Coordinates of C-alpha atoms and ligand atoms in Angstrom, one line a residue:
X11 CA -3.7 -26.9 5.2
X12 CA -2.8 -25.1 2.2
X13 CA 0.7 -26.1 0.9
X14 CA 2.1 -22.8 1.4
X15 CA 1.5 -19.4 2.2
X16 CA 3.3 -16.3 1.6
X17 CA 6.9 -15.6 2.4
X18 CA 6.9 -13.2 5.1
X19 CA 10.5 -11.8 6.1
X20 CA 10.4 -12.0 10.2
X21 CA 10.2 -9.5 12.8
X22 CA 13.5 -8.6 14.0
X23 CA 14.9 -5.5 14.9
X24 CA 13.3 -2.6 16.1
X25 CA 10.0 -0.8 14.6
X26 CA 9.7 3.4 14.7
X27 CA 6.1 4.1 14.5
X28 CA 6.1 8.1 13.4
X29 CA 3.3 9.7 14.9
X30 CA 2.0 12.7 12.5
X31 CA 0.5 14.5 15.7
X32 CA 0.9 14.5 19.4
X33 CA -2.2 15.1 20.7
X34 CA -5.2 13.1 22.4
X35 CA -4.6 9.9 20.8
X36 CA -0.9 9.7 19.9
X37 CA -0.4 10.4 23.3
X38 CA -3.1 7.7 25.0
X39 CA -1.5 5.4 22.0
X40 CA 2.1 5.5 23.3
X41 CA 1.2 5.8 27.4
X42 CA -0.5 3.0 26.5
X43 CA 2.2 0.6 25.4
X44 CA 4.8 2.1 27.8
X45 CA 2.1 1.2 30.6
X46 CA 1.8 -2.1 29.0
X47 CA 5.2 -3.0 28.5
X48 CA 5.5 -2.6 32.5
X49 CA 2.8 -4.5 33.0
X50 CA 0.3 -1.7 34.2
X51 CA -2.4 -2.8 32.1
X52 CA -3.8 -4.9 29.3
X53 CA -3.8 -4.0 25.9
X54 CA -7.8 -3.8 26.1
X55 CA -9.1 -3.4 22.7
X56 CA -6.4 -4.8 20.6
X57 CA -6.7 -7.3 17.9
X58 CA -3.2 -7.8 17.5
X59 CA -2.6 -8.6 21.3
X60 CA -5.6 -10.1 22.3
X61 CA -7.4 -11.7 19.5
X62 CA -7.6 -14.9 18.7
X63 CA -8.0 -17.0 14.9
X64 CA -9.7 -20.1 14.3
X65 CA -7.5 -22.4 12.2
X66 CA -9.4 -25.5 10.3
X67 CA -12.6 -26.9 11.2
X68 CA -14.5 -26.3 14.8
X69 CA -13.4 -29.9 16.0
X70 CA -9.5 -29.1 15.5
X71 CA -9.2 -26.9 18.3
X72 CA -7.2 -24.9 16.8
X73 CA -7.5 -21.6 18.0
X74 CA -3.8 -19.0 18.6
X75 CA -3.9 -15.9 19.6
X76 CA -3.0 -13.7 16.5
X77 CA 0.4 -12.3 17.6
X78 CA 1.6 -16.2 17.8
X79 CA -0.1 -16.7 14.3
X80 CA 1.6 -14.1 12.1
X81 CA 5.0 -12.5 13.2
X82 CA 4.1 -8.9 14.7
X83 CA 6.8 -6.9 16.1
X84 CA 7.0 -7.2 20.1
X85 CA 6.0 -4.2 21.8
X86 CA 9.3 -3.8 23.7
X87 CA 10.8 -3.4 19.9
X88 CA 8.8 -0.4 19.4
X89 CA 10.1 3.2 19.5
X90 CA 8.2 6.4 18.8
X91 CA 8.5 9.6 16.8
X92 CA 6.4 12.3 16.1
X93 CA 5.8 15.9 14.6
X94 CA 3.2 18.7 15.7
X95 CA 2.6 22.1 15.5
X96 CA 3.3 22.8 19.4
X97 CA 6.7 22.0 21.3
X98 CA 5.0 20.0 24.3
X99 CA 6.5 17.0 24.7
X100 CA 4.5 13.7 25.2
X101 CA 4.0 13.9 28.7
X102 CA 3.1 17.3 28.9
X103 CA 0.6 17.2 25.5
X104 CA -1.2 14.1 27.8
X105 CA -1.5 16.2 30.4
X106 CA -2.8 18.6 28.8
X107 CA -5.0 16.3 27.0
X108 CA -6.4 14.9 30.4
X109 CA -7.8 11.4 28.7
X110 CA -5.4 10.0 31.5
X111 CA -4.9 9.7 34.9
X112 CA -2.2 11.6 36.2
X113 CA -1.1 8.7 38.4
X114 CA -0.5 6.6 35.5
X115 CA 1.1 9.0 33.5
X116 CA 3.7 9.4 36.4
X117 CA 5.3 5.8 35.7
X118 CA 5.6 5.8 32.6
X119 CA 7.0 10.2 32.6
X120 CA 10.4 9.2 31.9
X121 CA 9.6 7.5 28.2
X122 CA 6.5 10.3 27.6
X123 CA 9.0 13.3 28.5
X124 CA 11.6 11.9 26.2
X125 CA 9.4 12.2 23.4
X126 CA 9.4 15.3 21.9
X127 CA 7.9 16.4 18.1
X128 CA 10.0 17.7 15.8
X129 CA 8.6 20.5 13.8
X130 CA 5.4 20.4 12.1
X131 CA 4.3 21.0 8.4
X132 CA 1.7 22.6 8.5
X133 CA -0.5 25.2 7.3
X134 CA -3.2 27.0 8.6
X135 CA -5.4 27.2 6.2
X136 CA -6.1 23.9 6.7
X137 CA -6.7 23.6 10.3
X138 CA -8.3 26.9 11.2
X139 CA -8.5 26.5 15.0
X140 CA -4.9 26.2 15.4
X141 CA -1.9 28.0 15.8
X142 CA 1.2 26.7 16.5
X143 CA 5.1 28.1 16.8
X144 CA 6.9 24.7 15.7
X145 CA 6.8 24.4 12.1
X146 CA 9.0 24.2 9.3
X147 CA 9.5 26.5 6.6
X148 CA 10.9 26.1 3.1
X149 CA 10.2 27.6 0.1
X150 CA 8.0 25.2 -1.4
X151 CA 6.4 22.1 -0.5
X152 CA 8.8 19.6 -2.4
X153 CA 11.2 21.2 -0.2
X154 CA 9.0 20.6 2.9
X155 CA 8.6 16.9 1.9
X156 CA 12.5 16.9 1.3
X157 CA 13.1 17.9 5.4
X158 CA 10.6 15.1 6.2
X159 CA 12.2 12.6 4.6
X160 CA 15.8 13.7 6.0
X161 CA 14.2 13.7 9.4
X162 CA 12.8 10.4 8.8
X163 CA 16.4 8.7 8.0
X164 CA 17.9 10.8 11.0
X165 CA 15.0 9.0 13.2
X166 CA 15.8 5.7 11.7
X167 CA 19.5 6.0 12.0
X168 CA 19.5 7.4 15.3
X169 CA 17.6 4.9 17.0
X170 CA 19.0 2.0 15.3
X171 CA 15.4 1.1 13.2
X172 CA 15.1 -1.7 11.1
X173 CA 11.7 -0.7 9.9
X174 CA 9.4 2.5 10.2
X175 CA 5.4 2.9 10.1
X176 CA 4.0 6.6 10.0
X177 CA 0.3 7.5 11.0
X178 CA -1.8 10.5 10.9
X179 CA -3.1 11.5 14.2
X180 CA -3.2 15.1 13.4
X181 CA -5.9 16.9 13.0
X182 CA -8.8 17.1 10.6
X183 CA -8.1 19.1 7.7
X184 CA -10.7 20.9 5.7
X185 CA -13.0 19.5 2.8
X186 CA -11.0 18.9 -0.6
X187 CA -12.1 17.6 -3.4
X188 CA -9.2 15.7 -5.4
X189 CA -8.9 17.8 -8.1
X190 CA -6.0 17.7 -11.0
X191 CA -3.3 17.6 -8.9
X192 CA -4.1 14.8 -7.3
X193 CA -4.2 12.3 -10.4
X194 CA -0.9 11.7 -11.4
X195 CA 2.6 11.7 -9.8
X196 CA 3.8 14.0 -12.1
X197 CA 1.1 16.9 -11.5
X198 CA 1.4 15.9 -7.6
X199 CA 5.2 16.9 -7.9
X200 CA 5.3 20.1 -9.9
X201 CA 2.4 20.9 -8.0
X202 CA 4.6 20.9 -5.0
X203 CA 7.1 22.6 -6.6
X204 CA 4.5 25.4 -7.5
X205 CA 3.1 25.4 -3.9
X206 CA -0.2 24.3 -5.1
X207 CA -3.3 25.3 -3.0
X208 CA -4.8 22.1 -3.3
X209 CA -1.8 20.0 -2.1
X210 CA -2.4 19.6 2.1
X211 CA 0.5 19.1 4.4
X212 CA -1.1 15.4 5.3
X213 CA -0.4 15.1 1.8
X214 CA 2.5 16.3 2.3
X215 CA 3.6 13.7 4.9
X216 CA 2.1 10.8 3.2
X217 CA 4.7 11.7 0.5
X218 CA 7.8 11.8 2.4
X219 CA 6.4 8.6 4.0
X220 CA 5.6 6.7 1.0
X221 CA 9.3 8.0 -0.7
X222 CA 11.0 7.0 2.3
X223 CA 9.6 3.6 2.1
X224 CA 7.8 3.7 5.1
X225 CA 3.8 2.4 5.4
X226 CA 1.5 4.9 6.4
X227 CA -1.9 5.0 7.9
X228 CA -4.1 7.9 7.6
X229 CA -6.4 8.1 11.0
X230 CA -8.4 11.3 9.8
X231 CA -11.3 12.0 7.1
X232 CA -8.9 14.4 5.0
X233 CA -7.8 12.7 1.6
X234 CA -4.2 12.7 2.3
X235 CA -3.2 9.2 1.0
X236 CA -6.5 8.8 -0.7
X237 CA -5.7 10.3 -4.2
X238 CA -4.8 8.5 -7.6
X239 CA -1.4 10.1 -7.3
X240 CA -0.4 8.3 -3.9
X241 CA -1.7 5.1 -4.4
X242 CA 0.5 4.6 -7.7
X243 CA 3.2 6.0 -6.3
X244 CA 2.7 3.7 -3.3
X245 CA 2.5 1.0 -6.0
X246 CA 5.4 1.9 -7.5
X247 CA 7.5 2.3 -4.2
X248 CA 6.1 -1.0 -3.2
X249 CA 4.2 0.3 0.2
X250 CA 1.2 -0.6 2.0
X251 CA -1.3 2.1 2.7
X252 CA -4.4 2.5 4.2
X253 CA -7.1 5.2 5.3
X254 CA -9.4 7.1 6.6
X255 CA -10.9 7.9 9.5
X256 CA -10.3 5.6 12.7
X257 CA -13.5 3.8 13.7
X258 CA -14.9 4.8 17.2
X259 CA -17.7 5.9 18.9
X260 CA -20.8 6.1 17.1
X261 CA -19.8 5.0 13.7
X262 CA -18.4 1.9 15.3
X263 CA -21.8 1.4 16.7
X264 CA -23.7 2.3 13.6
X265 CA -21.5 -0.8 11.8
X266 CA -21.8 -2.9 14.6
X267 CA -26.1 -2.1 14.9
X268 CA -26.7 -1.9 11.2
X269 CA -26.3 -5.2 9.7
X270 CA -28.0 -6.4 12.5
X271 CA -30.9 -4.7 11.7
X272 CA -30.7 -5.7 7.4
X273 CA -30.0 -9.5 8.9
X274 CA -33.1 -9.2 10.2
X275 CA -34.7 -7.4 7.1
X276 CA -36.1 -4.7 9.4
X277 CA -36.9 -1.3 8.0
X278 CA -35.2 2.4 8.4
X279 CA -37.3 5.8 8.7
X280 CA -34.5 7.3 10.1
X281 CA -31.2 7.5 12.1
X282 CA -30.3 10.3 14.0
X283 CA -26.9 11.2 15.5
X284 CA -25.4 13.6 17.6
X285 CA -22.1 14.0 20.3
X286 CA -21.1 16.7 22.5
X287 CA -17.3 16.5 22.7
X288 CA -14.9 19.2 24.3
X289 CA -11.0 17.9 23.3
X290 CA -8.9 19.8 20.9
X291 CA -10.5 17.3 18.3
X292 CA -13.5 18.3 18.6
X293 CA -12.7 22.0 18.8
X294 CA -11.4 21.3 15.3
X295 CA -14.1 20.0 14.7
X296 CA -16.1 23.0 15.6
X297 CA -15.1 24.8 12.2
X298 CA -17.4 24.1 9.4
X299 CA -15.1 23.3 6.8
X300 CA -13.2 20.6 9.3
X301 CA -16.5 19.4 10.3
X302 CA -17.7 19.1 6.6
X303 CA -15.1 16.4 5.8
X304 CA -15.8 14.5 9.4
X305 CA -19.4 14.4 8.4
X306 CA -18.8 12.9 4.4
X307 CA -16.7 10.2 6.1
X308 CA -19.5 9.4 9.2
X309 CA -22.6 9.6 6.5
X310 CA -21.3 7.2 3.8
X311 CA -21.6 4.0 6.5
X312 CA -25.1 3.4 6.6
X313 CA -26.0 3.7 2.9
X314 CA -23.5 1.2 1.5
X315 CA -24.5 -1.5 4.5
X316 CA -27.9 -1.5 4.1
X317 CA -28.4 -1.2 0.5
X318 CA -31.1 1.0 -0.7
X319 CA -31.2 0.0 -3.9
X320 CA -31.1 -3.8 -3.2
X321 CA -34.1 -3.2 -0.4
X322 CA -36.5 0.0 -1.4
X323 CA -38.7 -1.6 1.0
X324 CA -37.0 -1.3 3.9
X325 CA -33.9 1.5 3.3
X326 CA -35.4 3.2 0.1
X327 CA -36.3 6.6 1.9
X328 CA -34.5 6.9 5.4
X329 CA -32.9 10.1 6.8
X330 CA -29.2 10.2 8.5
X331 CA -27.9 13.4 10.3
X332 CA -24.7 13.7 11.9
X333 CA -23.9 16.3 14.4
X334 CA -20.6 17.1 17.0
X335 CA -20.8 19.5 19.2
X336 CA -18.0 21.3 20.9
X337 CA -18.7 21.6 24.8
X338 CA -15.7 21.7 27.1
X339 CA -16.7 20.6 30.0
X340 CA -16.8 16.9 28.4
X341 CA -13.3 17.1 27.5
X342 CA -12.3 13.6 26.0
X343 CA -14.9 12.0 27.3
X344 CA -17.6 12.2 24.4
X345 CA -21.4 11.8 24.4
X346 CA -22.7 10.2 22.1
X347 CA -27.0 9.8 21.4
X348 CA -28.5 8.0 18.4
X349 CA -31.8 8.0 18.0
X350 CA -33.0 5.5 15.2
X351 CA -36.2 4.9 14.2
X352 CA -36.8 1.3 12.7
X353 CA -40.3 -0.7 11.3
X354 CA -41.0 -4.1 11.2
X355 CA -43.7 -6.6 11.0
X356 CA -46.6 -4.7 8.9
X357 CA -44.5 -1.6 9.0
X358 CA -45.3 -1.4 12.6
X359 CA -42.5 1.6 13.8
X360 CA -40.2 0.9 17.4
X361 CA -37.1 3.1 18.4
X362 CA -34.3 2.2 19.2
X363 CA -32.0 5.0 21.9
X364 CA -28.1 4.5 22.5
X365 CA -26.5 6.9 24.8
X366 CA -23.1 5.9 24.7
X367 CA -20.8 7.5 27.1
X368 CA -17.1 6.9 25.3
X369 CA -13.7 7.9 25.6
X370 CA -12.9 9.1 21.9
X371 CA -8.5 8.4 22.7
X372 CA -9.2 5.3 24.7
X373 CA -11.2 3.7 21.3
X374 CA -8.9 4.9 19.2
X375 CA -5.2 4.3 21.0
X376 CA -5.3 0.3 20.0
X377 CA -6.2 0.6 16.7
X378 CA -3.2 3.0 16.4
X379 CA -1.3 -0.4 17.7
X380 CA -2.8 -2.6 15.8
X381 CA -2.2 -0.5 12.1
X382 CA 1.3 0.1 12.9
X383 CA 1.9 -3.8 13.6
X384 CA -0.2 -5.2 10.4
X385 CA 1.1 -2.6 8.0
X386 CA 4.6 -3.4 9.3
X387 CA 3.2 -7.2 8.7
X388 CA 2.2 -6.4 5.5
X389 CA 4.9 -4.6 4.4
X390 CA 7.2 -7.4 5.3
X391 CA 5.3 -10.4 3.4
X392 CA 5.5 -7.5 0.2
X393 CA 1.9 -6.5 0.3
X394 CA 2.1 -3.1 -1.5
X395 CA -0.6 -0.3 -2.3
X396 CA -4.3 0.0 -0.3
X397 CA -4.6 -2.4 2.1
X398 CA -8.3 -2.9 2.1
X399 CA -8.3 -6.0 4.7
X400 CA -7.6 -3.2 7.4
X401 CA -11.1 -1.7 6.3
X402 CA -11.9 -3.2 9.9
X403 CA -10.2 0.2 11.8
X404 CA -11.7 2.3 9.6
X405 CA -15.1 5.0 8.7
X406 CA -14.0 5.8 5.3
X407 CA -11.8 2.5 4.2
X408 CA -9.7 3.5 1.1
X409 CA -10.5 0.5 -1.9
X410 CA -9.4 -0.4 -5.1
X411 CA -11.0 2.0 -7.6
X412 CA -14.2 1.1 -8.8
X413 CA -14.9 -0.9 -5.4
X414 CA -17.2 0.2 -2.7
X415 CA -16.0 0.0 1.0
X416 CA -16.8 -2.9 3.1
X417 CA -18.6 -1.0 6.3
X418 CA -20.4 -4.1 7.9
X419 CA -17.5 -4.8 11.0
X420 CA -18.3 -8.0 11.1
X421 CA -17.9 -8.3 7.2
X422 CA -14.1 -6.4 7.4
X423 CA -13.0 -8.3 10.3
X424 CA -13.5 -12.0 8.1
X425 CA -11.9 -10.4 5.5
X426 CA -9.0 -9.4 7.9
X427 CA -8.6 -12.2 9.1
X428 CA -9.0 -14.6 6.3
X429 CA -6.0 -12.5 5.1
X430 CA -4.2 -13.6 7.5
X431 CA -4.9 -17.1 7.2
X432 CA -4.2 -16.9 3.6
X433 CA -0.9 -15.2 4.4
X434 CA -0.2 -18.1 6.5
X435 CA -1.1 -21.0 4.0
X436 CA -4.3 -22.1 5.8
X437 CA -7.4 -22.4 4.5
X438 CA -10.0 -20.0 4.5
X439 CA -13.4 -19.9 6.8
X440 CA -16.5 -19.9 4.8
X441 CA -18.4 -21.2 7.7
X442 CA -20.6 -23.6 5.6
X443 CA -19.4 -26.6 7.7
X444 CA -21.6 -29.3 5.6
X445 CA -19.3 -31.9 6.2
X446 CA -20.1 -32.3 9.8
X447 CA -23.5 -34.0 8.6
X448 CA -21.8 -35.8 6.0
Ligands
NAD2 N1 -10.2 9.8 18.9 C1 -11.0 9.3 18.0 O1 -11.9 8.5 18.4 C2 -10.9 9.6 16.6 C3 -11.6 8.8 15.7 C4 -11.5 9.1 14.3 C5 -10.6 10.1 13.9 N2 -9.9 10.8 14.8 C6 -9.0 11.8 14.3 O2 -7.7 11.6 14.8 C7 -7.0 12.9 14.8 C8 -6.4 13.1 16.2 O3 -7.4 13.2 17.2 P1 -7.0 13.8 18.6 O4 -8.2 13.6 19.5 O5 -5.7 13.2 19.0 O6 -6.8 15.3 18.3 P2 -5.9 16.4 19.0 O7 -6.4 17.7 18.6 O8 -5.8 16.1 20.5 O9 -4.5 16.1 18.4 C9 -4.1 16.4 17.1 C10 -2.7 17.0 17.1 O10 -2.3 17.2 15.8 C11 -1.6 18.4 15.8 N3 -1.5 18.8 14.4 C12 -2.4 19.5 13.6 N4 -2.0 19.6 12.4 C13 -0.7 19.1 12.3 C14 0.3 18.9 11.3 N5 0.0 19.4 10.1 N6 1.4 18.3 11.6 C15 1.7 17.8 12.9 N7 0.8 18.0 13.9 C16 -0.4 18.6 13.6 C17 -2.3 19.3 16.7 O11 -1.4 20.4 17.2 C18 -2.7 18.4 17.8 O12 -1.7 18.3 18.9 C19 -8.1 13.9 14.5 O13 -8.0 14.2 13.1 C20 -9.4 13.2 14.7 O14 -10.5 13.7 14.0 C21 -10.0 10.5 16.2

């Protein structure tokens, strides 16, 4: 064991996770942990509450469940907030969202009905499939930013809060391209103050957050946190961050099939994927200027894990389409079809067909949990700025600048937790293991 690891102030007190957005998954997210505080369910699909780490070599044995390891808030210290555009509160917005059974929704109504957003920032421009009554007005977006952040302390205040996480869970906004605005604080600010076009209202939020302290995760493709501007200021205000674009579905399954495939140095023609999905998400979705940013964030995976400039050979010349679809009748319930054409052995060509029926809310709820308890983590043992070690939830994971984004999962969940093991003093897994045969 390493002498010492970092000092990591403990988990007392109660956590506020702010929800940006009440809809699908916000709503699966905090059922979820209401059903599993009573002891309705498991918390299937959570690192934090099911994983385990390996400490020291195979023959120590050595092997706590994650939540033992580091100090994570409990789940019965965790209150919720949130903001959106309509006035339904969380049991009715799940109802509405029909990823859960009504019968489970029924014992946990009381906590869900008591949940209700406060008033949204937002702007339609930027979501062009929605309309709602509940937001805010001011008359410019400093000002907005300013009602977030008294919100925020009202939230913290009036629910006796020792710490706050926020995350977006809002909906996709439209293609931006950071532009001027975006590089410094100082043009950020003014460019508030001037009601800038370029300045979104999940930029918006990520402000107040980062102002206020509070970490913030960004579940979407749109840049929100992701600009020069943020990240310094996040710096500055000593404030972990991380982004974009929860990991489900089919990108999970492209980084889980992927390095597979490279381990085995077998070739790409060609990988094509598309979903029919009929939530509010994917209804979004539906407009092409949503869809545009969905689709930069799902085609940037394969590329960086295989390589095509390290293997010509094999990923040199392969084609990747993305498509969604909007159909209703699916609902939540997405499908999912990749169709991927591979070579191997004399260039000889074999398919490979994955028809993956998924729940979009039900992958997504418990990374929700598990962001809001390591950025709490991190923000307690004084880990400030991008947080690339939570690449793990993540299509698009926000980096340094200058360094390309770890995709392979199995790649971003060593580095997660080997962070963890540094945080804790203990040595890090290389899995050479030589001195067994010493
Ligand atoms: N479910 C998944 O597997 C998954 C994976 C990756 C990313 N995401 C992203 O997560 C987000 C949430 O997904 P969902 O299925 O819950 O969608 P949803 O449409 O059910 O919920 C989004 C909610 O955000 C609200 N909203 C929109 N703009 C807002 C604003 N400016 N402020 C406050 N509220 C606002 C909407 O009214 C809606 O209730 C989407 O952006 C989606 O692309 C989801």
């Amino acid at each position: 064991m390493i002498e010492k690891g970092v000092e990591i102030a403990p988990a007392n007190g109660k956590l506020g996770i702010l929800l940006v957005g009440l809809g699908a998954v916000s709503t699966t997210f905090v059922a979820g942990v209401e059903a599993i505080k009573r002891d309705l369910s498991k918390p299937i699909g959570s690192l934090t509450q099911m994983g385990t780490i390996r400490l020291g070599k195979r023959t120590e044995n050595r092997v706590p469940k994650i939540k033992e390891f580091v100090p994570l808030a409990e789940l019965e210290d965790i209150v919720f907030g949130a903001w959106d555009i309509f006035t339904d509160n969380a049991f009715d917005a799940a109802m509405k969202a029909g990823v859960l059974e009504k019968d489970l929704l029924n014992q946990v109504s009381e906590q869900l009905s008591s949940l209700k957003p406060m008033s949204a920032v937002f702007e339609q421009k930027f979501v062009k499939r929605l309309d709602g009554e509940n937001v805010k007005t001011g008359k410019n977006k400093m000002e907005l930013a300013e009602q977030l952040m008294a919100e925020i302390a009202d939230f913290k205040q009036a629910n006796g809060c020792e710490r706050l996480v926020m995350i977006w869970a809002a909906s996709t906004e439209i293609f931006l391209e950071p532009s001027e605005v975006h590089q410094t604080i100082e043009a950020f600010e003014k460019a508030m103050y001037d009601n800038d076009a370029s300045i979104a209202p999940s930029m918006i939020y990520a402000y107040a957050a980062i102002k206020s302290g509070i970490p913030f995760a960004n579940g979407a493709p749109n840049l929100s946190v992701d600009i020069p501007a943020l990240v310094k200021l996040a710096e500055d205000e000593a404030v972990p961050i991380c982004g974009k674009d929860f990991k489900t579905g089919q990108t999970l399954m492209k980084t889980i099939i992927a390095p597979g495939l490279k381990a085995r140095m077998l070739g790409l023609d060609g990988w094509y994927s598309t979903n029919i999905l009929g939530n509010r998400d994917g209804e979004v979705l539906d407009d092409p200027e949503s869809f545009r940013t969905k689709e930069e964030s799902k085609l940037s995976v394969l590329e960086q894990i295989l390589q095509p400039e390290v293997h010509p050979d094999l990923y040199g010349d392969f084609s990747h389409v993305v498509r969604i679809n909007y159909y209703p009748p699916r609902g939540d319930n997405k499908e999912g079809w990749d169709s991927i054409d591979i070579f191997g052995w004399l260039g000889y060509k074999m398919q490979i067909k994955i028809d993956f029926l998924c729940r979009d809310s039900i992958l997504a709820a418990p990374l929700c949990l598990d962001l809001a308890l390591f950025l709490d983590l991190a923000q307690r043992a004084k880990m400030k700025g991008v947080q690339e070690w939570l690449s793990f939830y993540f299509k698009s994971p926000q980096t340094a600048r200058g360094l390309y984004p770890e995709h392979d999962i199995f790649i971003q969940l060593k580095k997660l937790k080997n962070t963890l093991r540094y945080l804790k003093g203990e040595e890090l897994i290389t899995q050479l293991g030589l001195d067994h045969y010493d």
